[in-house]
Amino acid sequence: MSKAFGFVAYGGPENQEFLDRPAPEPGPGTLLIAVRAAGVNPADWKKRRGMFGTGDDLPAVLGSEAAGVVRAVGPGVSGFAVGDAVFGTTPVGAFAEHTLLAAEGAAHKPGGVTFAQAAALPVAAATAYDAVRQLDLDPGRTLLILGIAGGVGSAAAQLAREQGLRVLGTAGEHSRAHVEALGATPVRYGEGVGERVAAAAPDGVDGILDLVGGEAVRAVAGVLTDRSKLVSTVDPATAEELGGGYVRRDGTGAVLTVLADLVAAGKFDPQITATYPLAHAAEAMAAVESGHARGKLILEVS
Ligand SMILES: NC(=O)c1ccc[n+]([C@@H]2O[C@H](COP(=O)([O-])OP(=O)(O)OC[C@H]3O[C@@H](n4cnc5c(N)ncnc54)[C@H](OP(=O)(O)O)[C@@H]3O)[C@@H](O)[C@H]2O)c1
């Protein structure tokens, strides 16, 4: 049997518990891995709360990104072998001793990258990469990131700086030092944020990456010179209403390889601010569900 952490009913954290399940069988196009580390994301508590629908067979295992060692290769998979160190996303839960990765969306972990670092890349960093690429701003332009201190924001700030962009980001006062360390200018969110952003970027901003949604976007949209340069990971309706759109996800292992190579080269830091053993998965979930996690939180499974 394989130990896992999941939820037995849709709703609050009281529905979370440890589960014993047989290790999943690798079907066509998938890899069975022994999980070494898994990343924690807002999508985990959103899924448990039923915000993505309530049609999953329960109990369901939490977590959607993992790094580990290949134990078995499903039919039709090429390029991966038993014993390879890999990472990627999983539809069957990552907070587990064993899980399945879709081979198409998986990548090899370079030797200079830890399992924890690799587990931090498939969701937040890959989303940040897709968003920065979609915005396609020239060097010297100014990017505003709403919610810069979290997993996606901390990654996007670094990737944008790497491309020569000037970066501003909204965060709480307690996140100021974290944002400055990313090479970005922090702007406190809350009442008056529109004026504070305008003061920090008197010539306007050339792109907005929205990781918060709703009023947080409306309050600052006026500073954007070209409204098509507004992309959101969280609130497509408001982004579209304001002239922007949703971040389009690539979802292939190619993006993961680019990111892992940047980590190995010392050009990108996944910003892991806390690691928890699998036994403390509920604590890690609560930290992310608070809405104020900084950078990435990781579960170390074995
Ligand atoms: N569509 C996709 O493919 C996709 C992929 C990844 C993520 N997402 C979504 O994108 C969003 C961000 O993900 P994430 O992983 O970065 O989340 P996260 O790590 O949980 O974000 C936490 C951060 O949000 C900041 N924050 C909270 N309220 C804020 C506000 N009103 N204004 C500015 N910052 C605020 C907090 O900063 P302070 O502590 O300073 O308050 C905290 O650092 C989530 O909703 C997630 O579900 C979507």
Short mmCIF file of N, CA and C in Angstrom, two decimals, residues 109-227:
data_model
loop_
_atom_site.label_atom_id
_atom_site.label_comp_id
_atom_site.label_asym_id
_atom_site.label_seq_id
_atom_site.Cartn_x
_atom_site.Cartn_y
_atom_site.Cartn_z
N LYS A 109 14.88 15.73 -14.30
CA LYS A 109 15.45 16.67 -13.31
C LYS A 109 16.97 16.70 -13.49
N PRO A 110 17.54 17.89 -13.76
CA PRO A 110 18.99 17.95 -13.86
C PRO A 110 19.64 17.61 -12.52
N GLY A 111 20.86 17.10 -12.56
CA GLY A 111 21.55 16.70 -11.34
C GLY A 111 21.74 17.84 -10.34
N GLY A 112 21.92 19.06 -10.83
CA GLY A 112 22.17 20.19 -9.93
C GLY A 112 20.92 20.79 -9.32
N VAL A 113 19.78 20.18 -9.55
CA VAL A 113 18.50 20.69 -9.04
C VAL A 113 17.97 19.68 -8.03
N THR A 114 17.58 20.13 -6.85
CA THR A 114 17.06 19.20 -5.85
C THR A 114 15.64 18.76 -6.21
N PHE A 115 15.20 17.66 -5.59
CA PHE A 115 13.82 17.22 -5.82
C PHE A 115 12.84 18.30 -5.34
N ALA A 116 13.15 18.95 -4.24
CA ALA A 116 12.26 20.01 -3.74
C ALA A 116 12.17 21.16 -4.75
N GLN A 117 13.33 21.56 -5.28
CA GLN A 117 13.31 22.65 -6.28
C GLN A 117 12.51 22.24 -7.51
N ALA A 118 12.70 20.99 -7.96
CA ALA A 118 11.98 20.53 -9.16
C ALA A 118 10.48 20.49 -8.91
N ALA A 119 10.08 20.08 -7.69
CA ALA A 119 8.65 19.99 -7.37
C ALA A 119 8.00 21.37 -7.31
N ALA A 120 8.83 22.41 -7.18
CA ALA A 120 8.29 23.77 -7.09
C ALA A 120 8.03 24.39 -8.46
N LEU A 121 8.39 23.71 -9.54
CA LEU A 121 8.36 24.35 -10.86
C LEU A 121 7.08 24.13 -11.69
N PRO A 122 6.44 22.93 -11.67
CA PRO A 122 5.41 22.66 -12.70
C PRO A 122 4.18 23.57 -12.65
N VAL A 123 3.78 24.05 -11.49
CA VAL A 123 2.57 24.88 -11.45
C VAL A 123 2.94 26.37 -11.42
N ALA A 124 3.51 26.85 -10.31
CA ALA A 124 3.72 28.30 -10.18
C ALA A 124 4.73 28.84 -11.19
N ALA A 125 5.92 28.24 -11.24
CA ALA A 125 6.95 28.79 -12.12
C ALA A 125 6.56 28.64 -13.59
N ALA A 126 5.97 27.50 -13.94
CA ALA A 126 5.57 27.30 -15.35
C ALA A 126 4.46 28.27 -15.73
N THR A 127 3.55 28.55 -14.81
CA THR A 127 2.50 29.54 -15.09
C THR A 127 3.11 30.92 -15.28
N ALA A 128 4.06 31.24 -14.40
CA ALA A 128 4.75 32.54 -14.50
C ALA A 128 5.46 32.65 -15.86
N TYR A 129 6.11 31.57 -16.25
CA TYR A 129 6.84 31.55 -17.54
C TYR A 129 5.87 31.78 -18.69
N ASP A 130 4.74 31.05 -18.68
CA ASP A 130 3.75 31.21 -19.76
C ASP A 130 3.21 32.65 -19.80
N ALA A 131 2.98 33.22 -18.62
CA ALA A 131 2.39 34.57 -18.55
C ALA A 131 3.37 35.62 -19.07
N VAL A 132 4.62 35.52 -18.64
CA VAL A 132 5.62 36.52 -19.08
C VAL A 132 5.82 36.40 -20.58
N ARG A 133 5.83 35.17 -21.08
CA ARG A 133 5.99 34.97 -22.52
C ARG A 133 4.78 35.54 -23.28
N GLN A 134 3.59 35.29 -22.76
CA GLN A 134 2.37 35.79 -23.42
C GLN A 134 2.37 37.32 -23.48
N LEU A 135 2.83 37.97 -22.41
CA LEU A 135 2.83 39.43 -22.39
C LEU A 135 3.84 40.00 -23.39
N ASP A 136 4.95 39.29 -23.60
CA ASP A 136 5.89 39.63 -24.66
C ASP A 136 6.30 41.11 -24.64
N LEU A 137 6.79 41.57 -23.50
CA LEU A 137 7.21 42.97 -23.36
C LEU A 137 8.69 43.11 -23.68
N ASP A 138 9.05 44.22 -24.31
CA ASP A 138 10.46 44.45 -24.65
C ASP A 138 11.25 44.82 -23.41
N PRO A 139 12.55 44.55 -23.43
CA PRO A 139 13.42 44.96 -22.31
C PRO A 139 13.25 46.46 -22.04
N GLY A 140 13.29 46.82 -20.76
CA GLY A 140 13.14 48.22 -20.39
C GLY A 140 11.70 48.60 -20.08
N ARG A 141 10.73 47.74 -20.49
CA ARG A 141 9.32 48.02 -20.20
C ARG A 141 9.00 47.70 -18.74
N THR A 142 7.84 48.17 -18.27
CA THR A 142 7.47 48.01 -16.87
C THR A 142 6.32 47.03 -16.72
N LEU A 143 6.52 46.03 -15.86
CA LEU A 143 5.48 45.02 -15.58
C LEU A 143 5.02 45.19 -14.14
N LEU A 144 3.70 45.21 -13.96
CA LEU A 144 3.10 45.24 -12.63
C LEU A 144 2.51 43.86 -12.33
N ILE A 145 2.91 43.26 -11.21
CA ILE A 145 2.40 41.94 -10.81
C ILE A 145 1.54 42.13 -9.57
N LEU A 146 0.27 41.77 -9.69
CA LEU A 146 -0.64 41.87 -8.55
C LEU A 146 -0.58 40.56 -7.77
N GLY A 147 -0.07 40.62 -6.52
CA GLY A 147 0.14 39.39 -5.74
C GLY A 147 1.53 38.83 -5.96
N ILE A 148 2.52 39.72 -5.97
CA ILE A 148 3.88 39.34 -6.36
C ILE A 148 4.58 38.45 -5.33
N ALA A 149 4.12 38.44 -4.08
CA ALA A 149 4.90 37.74 -3.04
C ALA A 149 4.65 36.23 -3.00
N GLY A 150 3.63 35.74 -3.71
CA GLY A 150 3.30 34.31 -3.65
C GLY A 150 4.11 33.48 -4.63
N GLY A 151 3.65 32.26 -4.87
CA GLY A 151 4.41 31.33 -5.70
C GLY A 151 4.57 31.80 -7.13
N VAL A 152 3.47 32.14 -7.79
CA VAL A 152 3.54 32.58 -9.19
C VAL A 152 4.26 33.93 -9.29
N GLY A 153 3.90 34.85 -8.39
CA GLY A 153 4.48 36.20 -8.44
C GLY A 153 5.98 36.20 -8.24
N SER A 154 6.46 35.41 -7.27
CA SER A 154 7.90 35.39 -6.99
C SER A 154 8.66 34.83 -8.19
N ALA A 155 8.05 33.89 -8.89
CA ALA A 155 8.69 33.33 -10.09
C ALA A 155 8.62 34.33 -11.25
N ALA A 156 7.45 34.94 -11.44
CA ALA A 156 7.28 35.87 -12.57
C ALA A 156 8.21 37.07 -12.43
N ALA A 157 8.39 37.54 -11.20
CA ALA A 157 9.26 38.71 -10.99
C ALA A 157 10.67 38.38 -11.47
N GLN A 158 11.18 37.21 -11.12
CA GLN A 158 12.55 36.84 -11.52
C GLN A 158 12.66 36.65 -13.03
N LEU A 159 11.65 35.99 -13.62
CA LEU A 159 11.71 35.73 -15.07
C LEU A 159 11.62 37.04 -15.85
N ALA A 160 10.82 37.97 -15.35
CA ALA A 160 10.69 39.27 -16.01
C ALA A 160 11.97 40.08 -15.87
N ARG A 161 12.57 40.05 -14.68
CA ARG A 161 13.84 40.77 -14.46
C ARG A 161 14.92 40.21 -15.38
N GLU A 162 14.91 38.89 -15.52
CA GLU A 162 15.90 38.20 -16.38
C GLU A 162 15.78 38.70 -17.82
N GLN A 163 14.55 39.11 -18.21
CA GLN A 163 14.34 39.61 -19.58
C GLN A 163 14.54 41.11 -19.69
N GLY A 164 15.02 41.73 -18.60
CA GLY A 164 15.32 43.15 -18.65
C GLY A 164 14.13 44.05 -18.38
N LEU A 165 13.05 43.49 -17.79
CA LEU A 165 11.90 44.33 -17.49
C LEU A 165 12.07 44.99 -16.12
N ARG A 166 11.44 46.14 -15.96
CA ARG A 166 11.32 46.76 -14.64
C ARG A 166 10.06 46.17 -14.02
N VAL A 167 10.11 45.76 -12.75
CA VAL A 167 8.98 45.06 -12.14
C VAL A 167 8.52 45.78 -10.88
N LEU A 168 7.21 46.03 -10.83
CA LEU A 168 6.55 46.51 -9.63
C LEU A 168 5.58 45.42 -9.20
N GLY A 169 5.29 45.33 -7.91
CA GLY A 169 4.32 44.32 -7.51
C GLY A 169 3.59 44.70 -6.25
N THR A 170 2.30 44.33 -6.19
CA THR A 170 1.54 44.61 -4.98
C THR A 170 1.71 43.48 -3.98
N ALA A 171 1.89 43.88 -2.72
CA ALA A 171 2.10 42.92 -1.63
C ALA A 171 1.77 43.62 -0.32
N GLY A 172 1.64 42.81 0.74
CA GLY A 172 1.44 43.38 2.07
C GLY A 172 2.76 43.97 2.58
N GLU A 173 2.65 44.84 3.58
CA GLU A 173 3.84 45.48 4.14
C GLU A 173 4.85 44.44 4.63
N HIS A 174 4.33 43.32 5.20
CA HIS A 174 5.21 42.28 5.75
C HIS A 174 5.99 41.55 4.65
N SER A 175 5.61 41.73 3.38
CA SER A 175 6.30 41.05 2.28
C SER A 175 7.31 41.96 1.57
N ARG A 176 7.46 43.19 2.08
CA ARG A 176 8.31 44.18 1.42
C ARG A 176 9.73 43.66 1.15
N ALA A 177 10.38 43.10 2.18
CA ALA A 177 11.78 42.65 2.02
C ALA A 177 11.85 41.52 0.99
N HIS A 178 10.87 40.62 1.01
CA HIS A 178 10.85 39.50 0.05
C HIS A 178 10.76 40.04 -1.38
N VAL A 179 9.91 41.03 -1.58
CA VAL A 179 9.71 41.58 -2.94
C VAL A 179 10.97 42.32 -3.40
N GLU A 180 11.56 43.08 -2.49
CA GLU A 180 12.79 43.81 -2.86
C GLU A 180 13.92 42.84 -3.22
N ALA A 181 13.97 41.72 -2.50
CA ALA A 181 15.03 40.72 -2.78
C ALA A 181 14.84 40.09 -4.16
N LEU A 182 13.63 40.15 -4.71
CA LEU A 182 13.38 39.63 -6.06
C LEU A 182 13.80 40.64 -7.13
N GLY A 183 14.25 41.83 -6.69
CA GLY A 183 14.65 42.87 -7.64
C GLY A 183 13.47 43.69 -8.11
N ALA A 184 12.37 43.65 -7.36
CA ALA A 184 11.14 44.36 -7.75
C ALA A 184 10.82 45.45 -6.74
N THR A 185 9.96 46.38 -7.15
CA THR A 185 9.54 47.47 -6.28
C THR A 185 8.19 47.12 -5.64
N PRO A 186 8.14 46.98 -4.32
CA PRO A 186 6.86 46.64 -3.69
C PRO A 186 5.93 47.85 -3.59
N VAL A 187 4.64 47.59 -3.82
CA VAL A 187 3.61 48.61 -3.64
C VAL A 187 2.56 47.99 -2.73
N ARG A 188 2.24 48.66 -1.65
CA ARG A 188 1.30 48.09 -0.69
C ARG A 188 -0.10 48.03 -1.30
N TYR A 189 -0.77 46.87 -1.17
CA TYR A 189 -2.14 46.78 -1.69
C TYR A 189 -3.14 47.35 -0.70
N GLY A 190 -4.41 47.41 -1.09
CA GLY A 190 -5.45 48.01 -0.23
C GLY A 190 -5.81 49.40 -0.71
N GLU A 191 -6.64 50.08 0.06
CA GLU A 191 -7.17 51.38 -0.34
C GLU A 191 -6.05 52.32 -0.78
N GLY A 192 -6.22 52.96 -1.91
CA GLY A 192 -5.22 53.91 -2.43
C GLY A 192 -4.15 53.25 -3.29
N VAL A 193 -4.31 51.96 -3.57
CA VAL A 193 -3.25 51.25 -4.32
C VAL A 193 -3.07 51.83 -5.72
N GLY A 194 -4.18 52.27 -6.35
CA GLY A 194 -4.09 52.85 -7.70
C GLY A 194 -3.16 54.06 -7.70
N GLU A 195 -3.31 54.94 -6.69
CA GLU A 195 -2.48 56.14 -6.59
C GLU A 195 -1.02 55.76 -6.30
N ARG A 196 -0.83 54.74 -5.45
CA ARG A 196 0.56 54.35 -5.12
C ARG A 196 1.26 53.74 -6.34
N VAL A 197 0.51 52.97 -7.12
CA VAL A 197 1.11 52.40 -8.34
C VAL A 197 1.44 53.54 -9.31
N ALA A 198 0.52 54.47 -9.47
CA ALA A 198 0.75 55.59 -10.41
C ALA A 198 1.97 56.40 -9.98
N ALA A 199 2.16 56.56 -8.66
CA ALA A 199 3.32 57.31 -8.18
C ALA A 199 4.62 56.54 -8.42
N ALA A 200 4.53 55.20 -8.30
CA ALA A 200 5.75 54.38 -8.50
C ALA A 200 6.09 54.21 -9.97
N ALA A 201 5.07 54.40 -10.84
CA ALA A 201 5.30 54.25 -12.30
C ALA A 201 4.66 55.44 -13.00
N PRO A 202 5.29 56.63 -12.89
CA PRO A 202 4.65 57.85 -13.42
C PRO A 202 4.41 57.80 -14.93
N ASP A 203 5.16 56.98 -15.66
CA ASP A 203 4.96 56.88 -17.12
C ASP A 203 3.97 55.77 -17.48
N GLY A 204 3.31 55.20 -16.48
CA GLY A 204 2.36 54.10 -16.73
C GLY A 204 3.07 52.76 -16.72
N VAL A 205 2.28 51.68 -16.81
CA VAL A 205 2.89 50.35 -16.88
C VAL A 205 2.53 49.72 -18.23
N ASP A 206 3.40 48.83 -18.69
CA ASP A 206 3.24 48.25 -20.02
C ASP A 206 2.58 46.88 -19.99
N GLY A 207 2.50 46.27 -18.81
CA GLY A 207 1.83 44.98 -18.69
C GLY A 207 1.41 44.75 -17.25
N ILE A 208 0.31 44.01 -17.08
CA ILE A 208 -0.12 43.61 -15.72
C ILE A 208 -0.31 42.10 -15.73
N LEU A 209 0.31 41.45 -14.75
CA LEU A 209 0.02 40.04 -14.48
C LEU A 209 -0.81 40.01 -13.20
N ASP A 210 -2.07 39.60 -13.35
CA ASP A 210 -3.00 39.59 -12.22
C ASP A 210 -3.07 38.21 -11.58
N LEU A 211 -2.72 38.13 -10.30
CA LEU A 211 -2.78 36.87 -9.56
C LEU A 211 -3.77 36.96 -8.41
N VAL A 212 -4.60 38.03 -8.41
CA VAL A 212 -5.52 38.28 -7.29
C VAL A 212 -6.97 38.37 -7.77
N GLY A 213 -7.20 39.15 -8.83
CA GLY A 213 -8.53 39.26 -9.41
C GLY A 213 -9.41 40.32 -8.76
N GLY A 214 -10.61 40.49 -9.33
CA GLY A 214 -11.64 41.37 -8.77
C GLY A 214 -11.17 42.81 -8.62
N GLU A 215 -11.50 43.38 -7.47
CA GLU A 215 -11.25 44.79 -7.20
C GLU A 215 -9.77 45.15 -7.30
N ALA A 216 -8.91 44.18 -6.98
CA ALA A 216 -7.46 44.44 -7.03
C ALA A 216 -7.03 44.83 -8.45
N VAL A 217 -7.68 44.25 -9.47
CA VAL A 217 -7.33 44.58 -10.86
C VAL A 217 -7.99 45.89 -11.28
N ARG A 218 -9.26 46.01 -10.95
CA ARG A 218 -9.98 47.24 -11.34
C ARG A 218 -9.26 48.48 -10.79
N ALA A 219 -8.73 48.36 -9.58
CA ALA A 219 -8.12 49.52 -8.91
C ALA A 219 -6.89 50.03 -9.63
N VAL A 220 -6.23 49.17 -10.43
CA VAL A 220 -4.97 49.59 -11.04
C VAL A 220 -5.02 49.60 -12.57
N ALA A 221 -6.12 49.12 -13.16
CA ALA A 221 -6.15 48.95 -14.62
C ALA A 221 -5.89 50.26 -15.36
N GLY A 222 -6.22 51.39 -14.74
CA GLY A 222 -6.06 52.70 -15.38
C GLY A 222 -4.62 53.06 -15.71
N VAL A 223 -3.66 52.41 -15.06
CA VAL A 223 -2.25 52.76 -15.31
C VAL A 223 -1.69 52.04 -16.54
N LEU A 224 -2.49 51.10 -17.09
CA LEU A 224 -1.99 50.28 -18.19
C LEU A 224 -2.17 51.01 -19.52
N THR A 225 -1.09 51.18 -20.28
CA THR A 225 -1.18 51.92 -21.54
C THR A 225 -1.94 51.13 -22.60
N ASP A 226 -1.72 49.79 -22.66
CA ASP A 226 -2.38 48.94 -23.66
C ASP A 226 -3.12 47.82 -22.91
N ARG A 227 -4.45 47.90 -22.89
CA ARG A 227 -5.24 46.97 -22.06
C ARG A 227 -5.10 45.51 -22.49
#
